[in-house]
Tab-separated table of C-alpha atoms and ligand atoms in Angstrom:
chain	number	residue	atom	x	y	z
A	118	MET	CA	105.545	36.377	114.356
A	119	ARG	CA	101.945	36.643	113.286
A	120	ILE	CA	99.038	35.616	115.417
A	121	SER	CA	95.346	35.917	115.114
A	122	PHE	CA	92.788	36.794	117.696
A	123	ALA	CA	90.462	34.536	115.714
A	124	VAL	CA	92.327	31.555	117.109
A	125	ALA	CA	91.262	32.559	120.598
A	126	VAL	CA	87.749	33.310	119.430
A	127	LEU	CA	87.469	30.016	117.589
A	128	ALA	CA	88.881	28.165	120.573
A	129	ALA	CA	86.199	29.761	122.738
A	130	LEU	CA	83.482	28.906	120.233
A	131	HIS	CA	84.763	25.378	119.970
A	132	LEU	CA	84.753	25.070	123.743
A	133	GLY	CA	81.145	26.217	123.690
A	134	THR	CA	80.245	23.596	121.110
A	135	ALA	CA	82.077	20.867	122.976
A	136	LEU	CA	80.338	21.690	126.249
A	137	ALA	CA	76.924	21.924	124.657
A	138	SER	CA	77.126	18.720	122.643
A	139	PRO	CA	80.016	16.440	123.590
A	140	ALA	CA	78.632	13.632	121.418
A	141	LYS	CA	79.336	15.663	118.292
A	142	ARG	CA	83.074	15.791	118.906
A	143	GLN	CA	85.024	13.989	116.228
A	144	ASP	CA	88.390	12.365	116.287
A	145	TYR	CA	89.654	13.134	112.823
A	146	TYR	CA	92.558	10.775	113.215
A	147	ASP	CA	90.608	7.732	114.342
A	148	GLU	CA	92.424	4.853	112.654
A	149	ASP	CA	89.275	2.718	112.496
A	150	ASP	CA	87.325	5.347	110.675
A	151	PRO	CA	89.599	7.684	108.737
A	152	PRO	CA	87.517	10.494	107.278
A	153	PHE	CA	89.779	10.970	104.269
A	154	SER	CA	90.730	8.441	101.652
A	155	SER	CA	94.467	9.109	101.868
A	156	PRO	CA	96.199	6.293	103.780
A	157	ASN	CA	98.502	8.929	105.293
A	158	TYR	CA	95.757	10.026	107.655
A	159	ALA	CA	95.436	6.552	109.156
A	160	ARG	CA	99.140	6.552	109.988
A	161	ALA	CA	99.161	10.037	111.481
A	162	GLY	CA	98.989	8.939	115.139
A	163	LYS	CA	97.109	10.527	117.986
A	164	MET	CA	97.389	13.704	120.010
A	165	GLU	CA	97.890	13.277	123.739
A	166	GLN	CA	97.528	16.057	126.288
A	167	ILE	CA	100.531	16.072	128.611
A	168	GLY	CA	100.268	19.493	130.214
A	169	ARG	CA	98.323	22.733	130.426
A	170	THR	CA	99.494	26.152	129.325
A	171	GLY	CA	97.402	28.090	131.852
A	172	VAL	CA	96.469	30.686	129.250
A	173	THR	CA	95.342	30.348	125.645
A	174	ALA	CA	98.359	30.251	123.352
A	175	MET	CA	97.457	33.237	121.195
A	176	HIS	CA	101.228	33.478	120.707
A	177	ALA	CA	103.624	30.686	121.629
A	178	VAL	CA	107.350	30.777	120.998
A	179	LEU	CA	110.225	28.484	121.961
A	180	LEU	CA	112.696	30.451	124.117
A	181	ASN	CA	115.452	27.918	124.769
A	182	GLU	CA	115.912	24.164	125.379
A	183	ARG	CA	113.521	24.205	128.311
A	184	LYS	CA	110.886	26.936	128.024
A	185	ILE	CA	108.064	28.175	125.804
A	186	LEU	CA	106.750	31.715	126.214
A	187	ILE	CA	102.974	31.962	125.917
A	188	ILE	CA	100.996	35.160	125.480
A	189	ASP	CA	97.226	35.520	125.528
A	190	ARG	CA	95.074	38.609	125.614
A	191	CYS	CA	93.988	40.050	128.950
A	192	GLU	CA	90.947	38.069	130.051
A	193	PHE	CA	89.782	38.501	133.580
A	194	GLY	CA	87.184	39.787	135.895
A	195	SER	CA	83.993	39.292	133.943
A	196	ILE	CA	81.562	36.465	133.433
A	197	VAL	CA	80.154	35.778	130.004
A	198	ALA	CA	76.682	34.249	130.184
A	199	GLN	CA	75.986	31.763	127.411
A	200	PRO	CA	72.611	30.154	126.708
A	201	PHE	CA	73.474	26.868	128.445
A	202	PHE	CA	76.454	27.587	130.672
A	203	VAL	CA	78.500	30.330	132.259
A	204	LEU	CA	81.947	30.914	130.875
A	205	PRO	CA	84.157	32.835	133.294
A	206	GLU	CA	86.202	35.186	131.199
A	207	GLU	CA	89.323	34.391	133.130
A	208	ASN	CA	92.362	32.256	132.528
A	209	GLU	CA	93.335	29.205	134.544
A	210	ALA	CA	96.734	30.689	135.443
A	211	HIS	CA	96.502	32.885	138.557
A	212	PHE	CA	98.813	34.743	140.894
A	213	ASP	CA	98.644	34.363	144.708
A	214	SER	CA	96.821	37.697	144.781
A	215	GLY	CA	93.884	36.095	142.977
A	216	GLU	CA	94.500	37.972	139.748
A	217	ALA	CA	94.399	35.991	136.549
A	218	ALA	CA	97.470	35.935	134.297
A	219	TRP	CA	97.522	36.377	130.533
A	220	SER	CA	101.059	35.212	129.934
A	221	THR	CA	102.887	32.102	131.119
A	222	GLU	CA	106.185	30.322	130.648
A	223	TYR	CA	105.782	26.602	129.941
A	224	ASP	CA	108.463	24.129	131.064
A	225	ILE	CA	108.950	21.355	128.492
A	226	GLU	CA	110.535	18.912	130.962
A	227	LEU	CA	108.146	19.344	133.885
A	228	ASN	CA	105.104	20.093	131.720
A	229	GLN	CA	104.149	22.898	134.076
A	230	TYR	CA	103.513	26.570	133.588
A	231	ARG	CA	104.611	29.630	135.555
A	232	ALA	CA	102.317	32.679	135.504
A	233	LEU	CA	103.982	35.838	134.194
A	234	ARG	CA	102.711	39.292	135.036
A	235	LEU	CA	101.869	41.733	132.253
A	236	LYS	CA	100.437	45.189	132.901
A	237	THR	CA	99.173	45.955	129.405
A	238	ASN	CA	96.723	44.202	127.101
A	239	SER	CA	98.665	42.072	124.627
A	240	PHE	CA	95.623	41.291	122.462
A	241	CYS	CA	96.456	41.828	118.770
A	242	SER	CA	100.135	42.464	119.478
A	243	ALA	CA	103.135	41.196	117.514
A	244	GLY	CA	106.517	39.900	118.579
A	245	GLY	CA	110.000	38.851	117.613
A	246	PHE	CA	113.495	38.158	118.896
A	247	LEU	CA	116.373	40.607	119.010
A	248	GLY	CA	119.703	39.182	117.870
A	249	ASN	CA	120.803	38.697	121.489
A	250	GLY	CA	117.871	36.379	122.266
A	251	THR	CA	115.634	38.873	124.048
A	252	PHE	CA	111.993	38.592	123.008
A	253	ILE	CA	110.100	41.805	122.220
A	254	SER	CA	106.322	42.106	122.107
A	255	THR	CA	104.836	45.248	120.556
A	256	GLY	CA	101.414	46.867	120.446
A	257	GLY	CA	98.154	45.314	121.510
A	258	GLY	CA	94.617	46.123	122.520
A	259	GLN	CA	92.543	48.422	124.673
A	260	ARG	CA	92.393	48.856	128.450
A	261	THR	CA	90.212	46.065	129.720
A	262	GLY	CA	89.041	43.986	132.684
A	263	ARG	CA	86.360	44.527	135.305
A	264	THR	CA	87.755	43.359	138.628
A	265	TYR	CA	91.362	43.996	137.702
A	266	HIS	CA	92.532	46.122	134.839
A	267	ALA	CA	95.004	45.785	132.038
A	268	LEU	CA	96.395	49.053	130.739
A	269	SER	CA	96.030	49.897	127.079
A	270	GLY	CA	98.660	48.049	125.055
A	271	PHE	CA	98.380	49.953	121.765
A	272	GLN	CA	101.805	51.569	122.166
A	273	SER	CA	103.450	49.042	124.456
A	274	VAL	CA	106.852	47.495	124.142
A	275	ARG	CA	107.330	44.404	126.320
A	276	GLN	CA	110.716	42.795	126.838
A	277	PHE	CA	111.484	39.269	128.040
A	278	ASN	CA	115.030	37.997	128.549
A	279	PRO	CA	114.703	34.176	128.451
A	280	CYS	CA	116.059	32.058	131.315
A	281	THR	CA	115.852	28.431	132.476
A	282	ASP	CA	115.708	29.032	136.254
A	283	ASP	CA	112.263	30.650	136.643
A	284	SER	CA	113.819	34.026	137.417
A	285	CYS	CA	112.846	35.964	134.282
A	286	ILE	CA	109.911	38.343	134.165
A	287	TRP	CA	108.447	40.791	131.658
A	288	THR	CA	109.709	44.393	131.557
A	289	GLU	CA	107.101	46.688	130.046
A	290	TYR	CA	107.011	50.176	128.617
A	291	PRO	CA	103.246	50.808	128.512
A	292	ASN	CA	103.584	53.818	126.204
A	293	GLY	CA	105.893	56.566	125.069
A	294	LYS	CA	108.569	54.240	123.676
A	295	MET	CA	106.952	53.171	120.436
A	296	GLY	CA	106.111	56.059	118.111
A	297	ASP	CA	102.594	55.049	117.107
A	298	ASN	CA	99.644	53.043	118.376
A	299	ARG	CA	99.725	49.585	116.817
A	300	TRP	CA	96.854	47.121	116.873
A	301	TYR	CA	97.705	44.231	114.474
A	302	PRO	CA	101.249	45.265	113.551
A	303	THR	CA	103.898	42.880	112.201
A	304	VAL	CA	107.425	42.409	113.554
A	305	GLU	CA	110.428	41.033	111.663
A	306	GLN	CA	114.055	40.628	112.746
A	307	LEU	CA	116.689	42.493	110.720
A	308	PRO	CA	120.248	41.319	109.918
A	309	ASP	CA	121.752	43.642	112.569
A	310	GLY	CA	119.681	41.960	115.291
A	311	SER	CA	117.196	44.812	115.745
A	312	ILE	CA	113.524	44.416	114.858
A	313	PHE	CA	111.351	46.128	112.267
A	314	ILE	CA	107.827	47.044	113.424
A	315	ILE	CA	105.302	47.837	110.710
A	316	GLY	CA	101.701	48.901	110.320
A	317	GLY	CA	98.615	48.221	112.370
A	318	SER	CA	95.836	50.580	113.328
A	319	SER	CA	95.464	53.098	116.140
A	320	LYS	CA	92.577	51.178	117.722
A	321	PRO	CA	90.457	48.068	117.096
A	322	VAL	CA	88.724	48.179	113.718
A	323	GLN	CA	86.692	45.696	111.728
A	324	TYR	CA	88.485	46.808	108.590
A	325	ASN	CA	91.342	49.233	108.567
A	326	ASP	CA	90.477	52.738	107.308
A	327	GLU	CA	92.004	56.176	106.722
A	328	LEU	CA	90.977	57.339	110.154
A	329	HIS	CA	92.633	54.539	112.133
A	330	ASN	CA	95.428	53.389	109.839
A	331	THR	CA	99.012	53.440	111.141
A	332	PRO	CA	100.849	53.652	107.791
A	333	THR	CA	104.323	53.767	109.338
A	334	TYR	CA	107.229	51.612	110.432
A	335	GLU	CA	109.833	51.909	113.158
A	336	PHE	CA	112.606	49.948	114.816
A	337	TRP	CA	113.491	48.504	118.223
A	338	PRO	CA	115.880	49.495	119.677
A	339	SER	CA	114.423	52.776	118.454
A	340	ARG	CA	116.029	54.667	115.563
A	341	GLY	CA	113.797	57.700	116.126
A	342	ALA	CA	110.317	58.650	115.022
A	343	ALA	CA	108.102	56.289	113.031
A	344	ILE	CA	108.504	56.671	109.252
A	345	TYR	CA	105.569	57.155	106.877
A	346	MET	CA	105.000	54.364	104.349
A	347	PRO	CA	102.627	55.185	101.428
A	348	PHE	CA	102.336	51.458	100.590
A	349	LEU	CA	100.244	51.015	103.742
A	350	GLN	CA	97.970	53.865	102.678
A	351	GLU	CA	97.512	52.410	99.215
A	352	THR	CA	96.671	48.909	100.468
A	353	LEU	CA	93.692	49.821	102.681
A	354	LYS	CA	91.403	48.188	103.792
A	355	ASN	CA	92.883	44.711	104.048
A	356	ASN	CA	96.371	45.603	105.215
A	357	LEU	CA	96.637	44.663	108.902
A	358	TYR	CA	99.252	42.115	109.991
A	359	PRO	CA	101.126	42.557	106.712
A	360	PHE	CA	103.261	39.546	105.722
A	361	VAL	CA	106.965	40.373	106.069
A	362	HIS	CA	109.960	38.152	105.336
A	363	LEU	CA	113.653	39.049	105.593
A	364	LEU	CA	115.438	38.215	102.327
A	365	PRO	CA	119.065	37.103	101.789
A	366	SER	CA	119.788	40.571	100.350
A	367	GLY	CA	118.954	42.134	103.728
A	368	ASN	CA	115.848	43.738	102.236
A	369	LEU	CA	112.316	42.874	103.281
A	370	TRP	CA	109.477	41.433	101.250
A	371	ILE	CA	106.316	43.168	102.439
A	372	PHE	CA	102.860	42.009	101.380
A	373	ALA	CA	99.514	43.677	102.181
A	374	ASN	CA	96.073	43.172	100.649
A	375	ARG	CA	97.090	41.803	97.194
A	376	ARG	CA	100.259	43.804	96.629
A	377	SER	CA	103.862	43.292	97.598
A	378	ILE	CA	107.168	45.127	97.453
A	379	ILE	CA	110.810	44.507	98.174
A	380	PHE	CA	111.809	47.209	100.622
A	381	ASP	CA	115.101	48.530	101.967
A	382	PRO	CA	114.148	49.583	105.507
A	383	SER	CA	117.372	51.430	106.288
A	384	ALA	CA	117.199	53.625	103.181
A	385	ASN	CA	113.366	53.800	103.110
A	386	ILE	CA	113.379	52.774	99.443
A	387	ILE	CA	111.118	50.435	97.472
A	388	VAL	CA	113.606	48.280	95.576
A	389	ARG	CA	111.032	46.451	93.528
A	390	GLU	CA	107.261	46.358	93.085
A	391	LEU	CA	105.866	42.878	92.388
A	392	PRO	CA	102.697	41.850	90.568
A	393	GLU	CA	99.425	41.631	92.487
A	394	ILE	CA	98.411	38.152	93.570
A	395	PRO	CA	95.352	36.961	91.590
A	396	GLY	CA	92.063	36.455	93.412
A	397	ASN	CA	91.147	37.668	96.873
A	398	SER	CA	92.854	39.850	99.458
A	399	ARG	CA	95.180	37.828	101.622
A	400	SER	CA	95.933	39.947	104.682
A	401	TYR	CA	93.777	40.867	107.649
A	402	PRO	CA	90.847	40.809	108.131
A	403	LEU	CA	89.841	37.373	106.864
A	404	THR	CA	93.481	36.710	106.298
A	405	GLY	CA	95.564	34.036	104.625
A	406	THR	CA	99.112	33.207	105.608
A	407	SER	CA	102.590	33.313	104.106
A	408	VAL	CA	105.933	31.531	104.300
A	409	LEU	CA	109.396	32.065	102.831
A	410	LEU	CA	110.309	28.759	101.180
A	411	PRO	CA	113.667	27.073	101.867
A	412	LEU	CA	116.589	28.768	100.105
A	413	ARG	CA	118.232	26.306	97.705
A	414	PRO	CA	121.691	26.311	96.107
A	415	GLU	CA	120.274	24.837	92.848
A	416	ASN	CA	118.649	28.135	91.879
A	417	GLY	CA	121.230	30.459	93.434
A	418	TYR	CA	119.204	30.868	96.658
A	419	HIS	CA	116.292	32.601	94.980
A	420	ALA	CA	113.842	33.775	97.600
A	421	GLU	CA	110.424	32.260	96.917
A	422	VAL	CA	107.319	33.022	98.915
A	423	LEU	CA	104.049	31.169	99.254
A	424	VAL	CA	100.791	32.903	100.183
A	425	CYS	CA	97.815	30.663	100.976
A	426	GLY	CA	94.183	31.118	101.898
A	427	GLY	CA	92.213	34.274	102.549
A	428	SER	CA	88.642	35.193	101.758
A	429	GLU	CA	86.268	37.088	99.546
A	430	GLY	CA	86.046	39.085	102.741
A	431	VAL	CA	85.237	42.746	102.608
A	432	GLU	CA	82.921	42.679	99.624
A	433	HIS	CA	80.780	39.803	100.872
A	434	HIS	CA	81.406	40.123	104.596
A	435	ALA	CA	80.088	37.120	106.535
A	436	LYS	CA	78.831	35.386	103.400
A	437	GLY	CA	82.242	35.560	101.731
A	438	ARG	CA	83.788	32.199	100.987
A	439	ALA	CA	87.242	31.236	102.227
A	440	ASP	CA	89.923	30.941	99.579
A	441	ALA	CA	91.367	27.591	98.477
A	442	THR	CA	94.325	28.958	96.509
A	443	CYS	CA	98.041	29.317	97.165
A	444	GLY	CA	100.208	31.661	95.162
A	445	ARG	CA	103.938	31.094	94.743
A	446	LEU	CA	106.289	33.868	93.664
A	447	ASP	CA	110.017	33.774	92.898
A	448	LEU	CA	111.177	37.198	94.081
A	449	ASP	CA	114.494	36.919	92.232
A	450	ALA	CA	113.104	35.944	88.836
A	451	PRO	CA	113.517	38.863	86.398
A	452	ALA	CA	109.870	38.546	85.355
A	453	ALA	CA	108.353	37.435	88.651
A	454	ARG	CA	104.894	35.902	88.174
A	455	TRP	CA	102.536	34.303	90.653
A	456	GLY	CA	102.045	30.579	90.083
A	457	MET	CA	98.612	29.625	91.426
A	458	GLU	CA	97.555	26.275	92.861
A	459	THR	CA	94.677	25.040	94.976
A	460	PHE	CA	94.816	23.015	98.150
A	461	VAL	CA	92.323	20.608	99.709
A	462	PHE	CA	90.209	22.942	101.856
A	463	PRO	CA	89.562	26.649	101.585
A	464	ARG	CA	91.295	28.252	104.585
A	465	LEU	CA	90.646	31.509	106.369
A	466	MET	CA	93.167	32.485	109.077
A	467	PRO	CA	95.258	29.324	108.633
B	1158	NAG	C1	119.475	42.572	124.334
B	1158	NAG	O1	119.473	43.891	123.868
B	1158	NAG	C2	118.448	44.719	124.425
B	1158	NAG	C3	118.435	46.026	123.718
B	1158	NAG	O2	119.693	46.568	123.573
B	1158	NAG	C4	118.651	44.818	125.921
B	1158	NAG	O3	117.658	45.630	126.514
B	1158	NAG	C5	118.592	43.417	126.508
B	1158	NAG	O4	118.796	43.450	127.898
B	1158	NAG	C6	119.630	42.530	125.846
B	1158	NAG	N1	119.442	41.153	126.288
B	1158	NAG	C7	120.413	40.438	126.847
B	1158	NAG	C8	120.050	39.035	127.193
B	1158	NAG	O5	121.500	40.890	127.084
């Protein structure tokens, strides 16, 4: 599961804009005044708010028929002064003790949340399910908070066994269980039900670099020390939150910056090196996104991936334009080549 802290940042910025100038808010799906010419937009319906999540849904994942697990970063105990208003840096969800929560469990039937206690900062973490349904969250951000404190989450492993009766709580290993610090790692489930944890950096960085890079991978449940991966050294600087998809072969497709490989994680072998995607870097910072397309019998279940968006990023920094291209690659074609297309809007962190 990939997430982006930018979502939280953008949400905060948007909140600021909305508070400062409510008249500027637009309803993009207003049937009387559709902003786009396509008739599909007019038929798209309207969003209705039916509940509150208590914390920002930096990560949100369906646990079972009744519950959604929501994870934010630690935000409490300080007040951020803005030019026109004061934004308390604290979540709505609180415990009886007065402490703010940064994780909740949302009930789909009651449309209510239950605050869940975390000890470590889950900002910039990753997560995935074990084969038995237990959710694992790995890595995160620095120690933070003024009134109350969250411990550093760089090396944390957090475990949540889903339930429907409000009894389940997080179990956390703040450090010492994961081999390396991981800020912006990626997690992917393996065929045996364990998870693969890859990459990240040892602390928050604007761009990843030699000094902070975590060019390794490891497993949970642990299979021993983290294993060095040269690919993550070679793909600096734009290699955080690498895109990883499990393939029908049991191998992994791993993409970072503009390069990708098919990797056998149990044997630590690169099975195949694929061509670089044309254009800009696609992984963090200024990242695009990726999806494994549906596997179809017509072509013998070839695994095809789509990578969309990104930015000129590093070279142009804030002035860099977002990328309006999607690349599509058939990983099973003998001469795999990226097919490039454009979509309607350039998208950064889609
Ligand atoms: C799933 O497996 C993990 C690791 O072996 C274990 O800690 C966890 O309790 C298991 N979950 C369930 C629901 O049995």
